[in-house]
Coordinates of C-alpha atoms and ligand atoms in Angstrom, one line a residue:
M1 CA -16.4 -13.7 -26.8
K2 CA -19.3 -11.2 -27.2
I3 CA -20.4 -9.2 -24.2
S4 CA -22.6 -6.1 -23.5
I5 CA -22.6 -4.2 -20.2
I6 CA -25.8 -2.4 -19.1
G7 CA -24.9 0.9 -17.1
A8 CA -21.6 2.6 -17.8
G9 CA -20.9 3.7 -14.3
Y10 CA -17.6 3.1 -12.5
V11 CA -18.2 -0.4 -12.5
G12 CA -19.7 -0.8 -15.9
L13 CA -17.1 1.1 -17.7
V14 CA -14.2 -0.6 -15.9
T15 CA -15.5 -3.9 -16.4
G16 CA -16.2 -3.3 -20.0
A17 CA -12.8 -1.7 -21.0
C18 CA -10.8 -4.5 -18.9
L19 CA -12.8 -7.3 -20.7
A20 CA -12.2 -5.6 -24.0
E21 CA -8.5 -5.6 -22.8
L22 CA -8.7 -9.5 -22.3
G23 CA -9.6 -9.8 -26.0
H24 CA -13.4 -10.0 -25.8
H25 CA -15.7 -7.7 -27.9
V26 CA -17.7 -5.4 -25.6
T27 CA -20.4 -3.1 -25.9
C28 CA -21.3 -0.7 -23.2
M29 CA -24.9 0.7 -23.0
D30 CA -26.3 3.6 -20.9
S31 CA -29.2 5.5 -21.2
D32 CA -27.4 8.6 -20.5
R33 CA -26.8 9.7 -24.2
S34 CA -24.5 12.6 -23.4
K35 CA -22.1 10.1 -21.4
M36 CA -22.2 7.8 -24.5
L37 CA -21.1 10.8 -26.7
L38 CA -18.4 11.8 -24.4
L39 CA -16.9 8.1 -24.3
K40 CA -17.2 8.0 -28.2
A41 CA -14.9 11.1 -28.2
N42 CA -12.6 9.3 -25.9
T43 CA -13.3 11.7 -22.9
M44 CA -13.7 9.8 -19.6
P45 CA -16.8 10.8 -17.6
I46 CA -14.9 9.8 -14.3
Y47 CA -11.4 9.9 -13.1
E48 CA -9.9 6.6 -12.6
P49 CA -6.3 5.8 -13.4
G50 CA -5.3 4.0 -16.5
L51 CA -9.1 3.9 -17.7
G52 CA -8.8 6.4 -20.5
E53 CA -5.8 4.7 -22.1
L54 CA -7.5 1.3 -22.0
V55 CA -10.7 2.8 -23.6
R56 CA -8.9 4.5 -26.4
R57 CA -6.8 1.4 -27.2
N58 CA -9.8 -1.0 -27.2
R59 CA -11.8 1.6 -29.4
K60 CA -9.1 1.7 -31.8
S61 CA -8.8 -2.0 -32.0
R62 CA -12.7 -2.4 -32.4
R63 CA -13.1 -4.5 -29.4
L64 CA -15.2 -1.7 -27.5
G65 CA -18.1 0.2 -28.6
F66 CA -20.9 2.5 -26.9
T67 CA -24.6 2.6 -27.6
S68 CA -27.6 4.0 -25.7
R69 CA -29.9 1.2 -27.1
L70 CA -30.6 -1.5 -24.9
D71 CA -32.1 -3.6 -27.6
E72 CA -29.0 -3.4 -29.8
A73 CA -26.8 -4.4 -27.0
V74 CA -28.8 -7.4 -26.0
E75 CA -29.0 -8.3 -29.9
I76 CA -25.2 -8.2 -30.5
S77 CA -24.0 -10.2 -27.3
E78 CA -24.4 -13.7 -25.6
I79 CA -23.3 -12.5 -22.4
I80 CA -25.2 -9.4 -20.7
F81 CA -23.9 -7.8 -17.6
I82 CA -26.3 -5.6 -15.4
A83 CA -24.2 -3.0 -13.9
V84 CA -26.7 -0.2 -13.1
G85 CA -27.0 1.7 -9.9
T86 CA -28.7 0.3 -6.6
P87 CA -29.0 3.7 -4.8
S88 CA -30.2 3.3 -1.0
R89 CA -33.7 3.8 -0.1
E90 CA -34.7 5.7 3.2
N91 CA -34.8 2.3 5.2
G92 CA -31.4 1.4 4.1
A93 CA -32.3 -1.3 1.7
A94 CA -31.0 -1.1 -1.9
N95 CA -33.5 0.5 -4.5
L96 CA -33.9 -2.2 -7.2
T97 CA -36.0 -0.8 -9.4
Y98 CA -33.3 -0.1 -12.1
V99 CA -32.3 -3.6 -11.9
E100 CA -35.8 -4.8 -12.5
N101 CA -36.4 -2.5 -15.5
V102 CA -33.4 -3.6 -17.0
A103 CA -34.1 -7.3 -16.6
R104 CA -37.5 -6.7 -18.1
Q105 CA -36.1 -4.8 -21.1
I106 CA -33.3 -7.5 -21.8
A107 CA -36.2 -10.2 -21.6
E108 CA -38.1 -8.2 -24.2
A109 CA -35.3 -8.0 -26.5
M110 CA -34.0 -11.5 -26.3
T111 CA -34.2 -13.5 -29.5
G112 CA -31.9 -16.2 -28.5
Y113 CA -29.9 -17.7 -25.5
R114 CA -28.2 -15.2 -23.3
L115 CA -26.4 -15.4 -19.9
I116 CA -27.4 -12.5 -17.7
V117 CA -25.0 -11.7 -15.1
E118 CA -25.6 -9.4 -12.1
K119 CA -22.6 -7.2 -11.4
S120 CA -24.3 -4.4 -9.5
T121 CA -23.9 -5.0 -5.8
V122 CA -27.4 -6.5 -4.8
P123 CA -29.1 -8.0 -1.6
V124 CA -29.0 -11.8 -1.6
A125 CA -31.9 -13.4 -3.7
T126 CA -31.9 -10.5 -6.2
G127 CA -30.6 -13.0 -8.9
E128 CA -33.7 -15.0 -8.2
W129 CA -35.9 -12.1 -8.9
I130 CA -33.9 -11.3 -12.1
E131 CA -34.5 -14.8 -13.2
R132 CA -38.3 -14.6 -12.4
T133 CA -38.6 -11.1 -14.1
I134 CA -36.9 -12.5 -17.3
R135 CA -39.0 -15.6 -17.5
L136 CA -42.2 -13.4 -17.2
H137 CA -41.3 -11.2 -20.0
V138 CA -39.1 -13.4 -22.4
K139 CA -40.9 -15.0 -25.5
K140 CA -41.8 -18.5 -25.2
G141 CA -38.9 -21.1 -26.0
I142 CA -36.0 -18.7 -25.7
E143 CA -33.4 -20.3 -23.1
F144 CA -31.3 -18.1 -20.8
D145 CA -29.2 -18.5 -17.6
V146 CA -28.8 -15.8 -14.8
A147 CA -25.4 -15.9 -12.8
S148 CA -23.8 -13.4 -10.1
N149 CA -20.5 -12.1 -10.5
P150 CA -19.8 -9.5 -7.8
E151 CA -17.1 -6.9 -8.5
F152 CA -14.4 -6.2 -5.9
L153 CA -12.9 -2.9 -7.6
R154 CA -11.8 0.0 -5.5
E155 CA -12.2 3.5 -7.1
G156 CA -8.7 4.7 -7.9
S157 CA -7.2 1.3 -8.4
A158 CA -10.2 -0.4 -10.3
V159 CA -8.2 -1.2 -13.5
Q160 CA -5.4 -2.8 -11.6
D161 CA -8.0 -4.6 -9.4
F162 CA -9.9 -5.9 -12.3
L163 CA -6.7 -7.2 -14.2
H164 CA -5.2 -8.7 -11.0
P165 CA -7.9 -9.8 -8.8
D166 CA -7.3 -11.8 -5.7
R167 CA -10.4 -14.1 -6.6
I168 CA -13.2 -14.1 -9.2
V169 CA -16.5 -15.2 -7.6
L170 CA -19.1 -16.8 -9.9
G171 CA -22.4 -17.5 -8.6
V172 CA -24.1 -20.0 -11.0
E173 CA -27.1 -22.3 -11.3
S174 CA -26.3 -24.2 -14.4
G175 CA -23.2 -26.0 -16.0
R176 CA -23.7 -23.9 -19.1
A177 CA -23.5 -20.7 -17.2
R178 CA -20.4 -22.0 -15.3
D179 CA -18.7 -22.9 -18.5
I180 CA -19.2 -19.6 -20.3
L181 CA -17.9 -17.4 -17.2
T182 CA -15.1 -19.6 -16.7
R183 CA -13.9 -19.3 -20.4
L184 CA -14.5 -15.4 -19.9
Y185 CA -12.3 -15.0 -17.2
K186 CA -9.6 -17.5 -18.4
P187 CA -7.1 -15.0 -19.6
L188 CA -6.8 -13.7 -15.9
K189 CA -5.6 -16.7 -14.5
A190 CA -7.1 -15.9 -11.1
P191 CA -8.5 -18.2 -8.5
L192 CA -12.2 -18.8 -8.9
V193 CA -14.8 -19.5 -6.5
V194 CA -17.5 -21.1 -8.3
T195 CA -20.8 -21.2 -6.0
D196 CA -24.4 -20.7 -6.2
M197 CA -25.9 -17.2 -6.7
K198 CA -26.9 -16.6 -3.3
S199 CA -23.7 -17.4 -1.8
A200 CA -22.0 -15.1 -4.4
E201 CA -24.3 -12.3 -3.5
L202 CA -23.6 -12.7 0.2
I203 CA -19.7 -12.7 -0.5
K204 CA -19.8 -9.3 -1.9
H205 CA -22.0 -7.7 1.0
A206 CA -19.9 -9.6 3.7
S207 CA -16.7 -8.6 2.1
N208 CA -17.3 -5.0 2.1
S209 CA -19.1 -5.2 5.7
F210 CA -15.9 -7.0 7.0
L211 CA -13.7 -4.3 5.5
A212 CA -15.7 -1.6 7.0
T213 CA -15.6 -3.3 10.4
K214 CA -11.8 -3.4 10.3
V215 CA -11.8 0.3 9.7
S216 CA -14.3 0.9 12.4
F217 CA -12.3 -1.2 14.6
I218 CA -9.2 0.3 14.3
N219 CA -10.8 3.8 14.6
A220 CA -12.1 2.8 17.9
V221 CA -8.7 1.6 19.2
A222 CA -7.4 5.0 17.9
N223 CA -9.8 6.8 20.1
L224 CA -8.6 4.7 22.9
C225 CA -5.0 5.5 22.1
D226 CA -5.6 9.3 22.3
Q227 CA -7.1 8.5 25.8
V228 CA -4.3 6.6 27.1
G229 CA -1.4 7.9 25.4
A230 CA -0.6 5.0 22.9
D231 CA 0.0 5.4 19.2
V232 CA -2.5 3.5 16.8
H233 CA 0.3 3.3 14.1
E234 CA 2.2 1.2 16.4
V235 CA -0.8 -0.9 17.3
S236 CA -1.9 -1.3 13.8
R237 CA 1.6 -2.5 12.8
G238 CA 1.8 -5.0 15.7
M239 CA -1.6 -6.4 14.8
G240 CA -1.2 -6.4 11.1
L241 CA 1.8 -8.5 11.1
D242 CA -0.3 -11.6 12.5
R243 CA -1.4 -13.1 9.2
R244 CA -4.7 -14.0 10.6
I245 CA -5.3 -10.2 10.9
G246 CA -3.3 -8.7 8.1
P247 CA -1.9 -5.0 7.6
D248 CA -4.6 -3.8 5.4
F249 CA -7.7 -1.7 6.2
L250 CA -6.0 -0.8 9.7
E251 CA -5.3 2.8 9.0
A252 CA -7.2 5.0 11.4
G253 CA -8.8 8.2 10.5
I254 CA -11.9 10.4 10.1
G255 CA -13.8 7.3 8.7
F256 CA -14.7 5.7 5.7
G257 CA -17.0 7.2 3.0
G258 CA -17.8 6.5 -0.6
S259 CA -20.6 5.1 -2.7
C260 CA -19.9 1.6 -1.2
F261 CA -19.3 0.9 2.3
P262 CA -22.0 3.2 3.9
K263 CA -24.6 2.0 1.4
D264 CA -23.6 -1.5 1.5
L265 CA -23.6 -1.8 5.4
A266 CA -26.9 -0.2 5.5
A267 CA -28.2 -2.7 2.9
F268 CA -26.8 -5.7 4.7
V269 CA -28.2 -4.5 8.0
K270 CA -31.5 -4.4 6.3
I271 CA -31.1 -7.8 4.8
S272 CA -30.1 -9.3 8.1
E273 CA -33.3 -7.6 9.9
D274 CA -35.6 -8.9 7.3
A275 CA -34.0 -12.5 7.5
G276 CA -34.7 -12.2 11.2
V277 CA -31.0 -12.1 12.1
D278 CA -29.5 -9.9 14.6
F279 CA -26.3 -8.3 13.3
T280 CA -25.8 -5.6 15.9
L281 CA -22.1 -5.6 15.1
L282 CA -22.8 -4.0 11.8
K283 CA -25.1 -1.2 13.3
S284 CA -22.0 -0.5 15.6
V285 CA -19.6 -0.3 12.9
S286 CA -21.9 2.4 11.2
Q287 CA -22.3 4.2 14.5
I288 CA -18.4 4.3 15.2
N289 CA -18.1 5.7 11.7
K290 CA -20.5 8.5 12.3
N291 CA -19.2 9.3 15.7
Q292 CA -15.5 9.4 14.2
R293 CA -16.4 12.5 12.0
Q294 CA -18.0 14.1 15.2
I295 CA -14.9 13.5 17.2
F296 CA -12.7 15.1 14.6
L297 CA -14.9 18.2 14.4
K298 CA -14.7 18.4 18.3
R299 CA -10.9 18.2 18.0
I300 CA -11.2 21.2 15.7
E301 CA -13.2 23.2 18.1
E302 CA -11.1 22.3 21.1
N303 CA -8.0 23.5 19.4
L304 CA -9.3 26.8 17.7
W305 CA -11.3 27.8 20.8
N306 CA -13.8 29.9 18.6
V307 CA -14.1 28.6 15.0
S308 CA -16.1 31.7 14.0
G309 CA -14.0 34.2 11.9
K310 CA -11.1 31.8 11.5
T311 CA -9.6 30.9 8.4
I312 CA -9.4 27.0 7.8
G313 CA -7.4 25.4 4.9
V314 CA -8.9 22.0 3.9
L315 CA -6.7 19.7 2.2
G316 CA -8.5 16.9 0.3
L317 CA -12.2 16.7 -0.8
A318 CA -12.6 13.2 -2.5
F319 CA -13.8 10.4 -0.2
K320 CA -10.2 9.0 -0.6
P321 CA -7.0 9.5 -2.7
N322 CA -6.8 8.7 -6.3
T323 CA -10.5 9.5 -7.0
D324 CA -12.6 12.6 -7.7
D325 CA -15.7 10.9 -6.1
L326 CA -17.3 13.0 -3.3
R327 CA -20.2 10.6 -2.5
E328 CA -20.3 10.4 1.2
A329 CA -17.0 12.1 1.6
P330 CA -16.2 13.2 5.0
S331 CA -15.1 16.5 3.8
L332 CA -18.7 17.5 2.9
E333 CA -19.7 17.2 6.7
V334 CA -16.6 18.9 7.9
I335 CA -17.2 21.9 5.5
A336 CA -20.7 21.9 6.1
W337 CA -19.9 22.3 10.1
L338 CA -17.2 24.7 9.6
R339 CA -19.3 26.9 7.4
K340 CA -22.2 26.6 10.1
E341 CA -19.7 27.7 12.8
G342 CA -18.7 30.8 10.6
A343 CA -15.4 29.8 9.5
R344 CA -13.9 31.0 6.0
I345 CA -12.5 28.1 4.1
R346 CA -9.9 27.5 1.5
A347 CA -10.0 24.1 0.2
Y348 CA -7.8 22.2 -2.4
D349 CA -8.0 18.7 -3.8
P350 CA -5.8 17.3 -6.6
Q351 CA -8.8 15.9 -8.5
A352 CA -12.2 16.5 -6.9
M353 CA -12.4 20.4 -7.4
P354 CA -14.4 20.1 -10.6
K355 CA -17.0 18.2 -8.9
A356 CA -16.7 20.0 -5.4
R357 CA -17.4 23.3 -7.2
Q358 CA -20.9 22.0 -8.0
V359 CA -21.9 20.8 -4.7
L360 CA -19.9 23.1 -2.2
K361 CA -20.8 26.9 -2.1
G362 CA -19.6 29.7 0.0
I363 CA -16.1 28.4 0.3
T364 CA -12.8 29.5 -1.7
F365 CA -11.3 27.0 -3.9
V366 CA -7.6 27.4 -4.3
R367 CA -5.1 25.9 -6.7
D368 CA -2.8 24.2 -4.4
A369 CA -2.0 23.0 -1.0
Y370 CA 0.2 26.1 -0.1
Q371 CA -2.6 28.5 -1.1
A372 CA -4.8 26.5 1.1
A373 CA -2.6 27.2 4.2
Q374 CA -2.0 31.0 3.1
G375 CA -3.1 32.9 6.2
A376 CA -4.9 30.0 7.8
D377 CA -5.4 29.5 11.5
A378 CA -5.5 25.9 10.9
L379 CA -5.0 23.2 8.2
V380 CA -7.3 20.3 8.3
I381 CA -6.4 17.1 6.4
V382 CA -9.5 15.2 5.2
T383 CA -8.0 13.3 2.3
G384 CA -4.6 11.2 2.5
W385 CA -3.5 12.2 -1.1
D386 CA 0.2 11.2 -1.7
E387 CA 0.7 14.8 -2.9
F388 CA 0.1 16.1 0.7
R389 CA 2.8 13.7 2.2
K390 CA 5.5 15.3 -0.1
L391 CA 4.8 18.9 0.8
D392 CA 7.3 21.4 1.9
L393 CA 6.1 21.6 5.5
K394 CA 8.5 24.5 6.4
K395 CA 6.8 26.6 3.6
I396 CA 3.4 25.5 4.8
K397 CA 4.3 26.8 8.2
E398 CA 5.6 30.0 7.0
M399 CA 2.2 30.6 5.1
M400 CA 0.1 29.9 8.0
K401 CA -1.1 32.4 10.5
Y402 CA -1.0 29.9 13.2
P403 CA 0.8 26.6 12.7
L404 CA -2.0 24.2 13.8
V405 CA -2.5 21.0 11.6
L406 CA -5.4 18.6 12.3
D407 CA -4.8 15.5 10.4
G408 CA -7.7 13.4 9.9
R409 CA -5.6 10.9 7.8
N410 CA -2.5 10.5 10.1
I411 CA -0.4 11.3 7.1
Y412 CA 2.4 13.1 9.2
S413 CA 4.6 11.9 12.0
P414 CA 3.7 13.6 15.1
A415 CA 7.3 13.9 16.3
H416 CA 8.4 15.6 13.0
M417 CA 5.7 18.1 13.1
K418 CA 6.4 18.8 16.6
E419 CA 10.3 19.3 15.4
L420 CA 9.1 21.7 12.7
G421 CA 7.1 23.7 15.4
F422 CA 3.5 22.8 14.5
R423 CA 0.7 21.9 16.9
Y424 CA -0.2 18.8 15.4
V425 CA -3.3 16.8 16.3
G426 CA -3.7 13.4 14.4
I427 CA -6.2 10.3 15.2
G428 CA -4.8 8.0 18.0
R429 CA -1.4 9.6 18.0
P430 CA -0.6 11.9 20.7
Q431 CA 2.6 13.8 20.4
K432 CA 5.7 12.3 22.0
P433 CA 9.2 11.8 20.6
D434 CA 9.7 9.5 17.6
R435 CA 11.9 6.7 19.0
R436 CA 12.2 5.0 15.4
G437 CA 14.3 7.6 14.0
Ligands
LIG501 C1 -14.8 -0.8 -1.7 C2 -14.2 -2.1 -1.8 O1 -12.9 -2.0 -1.2 C3 -14.0 -2.9 -3.0 O2 -13.6 -4.2 -2.9 C4 -15.6 -2.9 -3.5 O3 -15.6 -3.6 -4.8 C5 -16.1 -1.4 -3.8 O4 -16.3 -0.9 -2.4 C6 -17.5 -1.5 -4.1 O5 -18.3 -2.3 -3.4 O6 -17.7 -1.2 -5.2 P1 -13.9 1.6 -2.4 O7 -15.4 2.1 -2.0 O8 -13.6 2.1 -3.7 O9 -13.9 0.0 -2.5 O10 -12.8 2.2 -1.5 P2 -11.9 1.5 -0.4 O11 -10.5 1.6 -0.8 O12 -12.3 0.2 0.0 O13 -12.2 2.3 0.9 C7 -13.3 2.7 1.4 C8 -13.2 3.6 2.5 O14 -12.6 3.1 3.7 C9 -12.5 5.0 2.2 O15 -13.3 6.0 2.7 C10 -11.3 4.9 2.9 O16 -10.7 6.2 3.0 C11 -11.5 4.2 4.1 N1 -10.5 3.5 4.7 C12 -10.0 2.3 4.0 C13 -10.0 3.8 5.9 O17 -10.4 4.9 6.6 N2 -8.9 3.2 6.5 C14 -8.4 2.1 5.9 O18 -7.4 1.3 6.3 C15 -8.8 1.5 4.7

């Protein structure tokens, strides 16, 4: 089938490359010409495991192409995905001007039937607005359908998530749209949730908000663990084995970040408010997440006495492992605060350093975790990269001025760290002997 994707960001590019991998003919369109040139030269504008290989392979077999012309993208394909950005406005609502502009331009370029599919995360009823916008601008007599097909791709495992989804949600208002999308995704052999457009739109926001709720819930439990001397790892394990709860998204830490959870939560709160529904729960989820960062900063201060003049090694800058994305990353807040307090910072991240250099000024970027520990009064772990779990901790201790580790991601065992002679502060994991061996 012939597909065009408007917007070659994380979602658009991964969706395009993966649909090509399934055997479809895909054209990715983005108005950013420099990005298109990079992609034509097989250079990835983002770090996403497996994506580069997929793009190269499918370009070679001529199933994947790039253009910066929207009319061309609309002309070539029957199915047009909208995957443009929906940034937050000041009041938390999603800014949908890009979506509206693209819908209008698609309508103006249409010469025959097209199925327009919203892929961007959008508030409920956006599909209806897209439909209205297209109806207003399309030439008389040209038929079209609008559908919602939300994505559930995690950065860092987006390709895997696309090719092995838990479910595919299709929000459709016509049999024709349902048949086209069912055919499109047939090779994936995944469970299909075929529903109406508004329900599909809500499934996306509700899913992200629910996952964020799990994270904030376990973070609140972790704070309680710290006060009463319990271990949040044990609590998560005990809870997660209950199949009704499940083990995922119960890792306590410094809180969630990224381009999705904070933005989608704010948007969902706004949607509920506008609909006259009191969704206080979600406001608390956001608030707990904000507090979590403050609690961590307080821990740093409590353990260093004065931060001013101290050297702090920061391990991890990306908002989570396996990505170079710094959007809403806790590292930005931690580093801003440490700088304000007068600390010297030695920072390292396995992938996010090029992006970090552009936004973080006045800190020293070092080439590995050991260099970050060199002469440090404390080592602060902000992102739970696997690489950090495998460090030679004896060597780290020797390199530090004072062996204090503040672990915002709970990647080490408190008992082991104690054995090695560290002063170790995790989240919801008071130091005590490890009885599990
Ligand atoms: C999230 C969703 O998981 C995807 O399904 C969705 O498609 C995507 O948003 C989106 O809307 O585009 P992502 O933001 O890439 O994906 O990251 P997650 O892996 O979900 O992690 C979100 C945040 O929660 C990260 O900051 C992570 O460190 C934090 N987290 C996650 C925890 O603190 N604890 C956990 O147990 C799990």
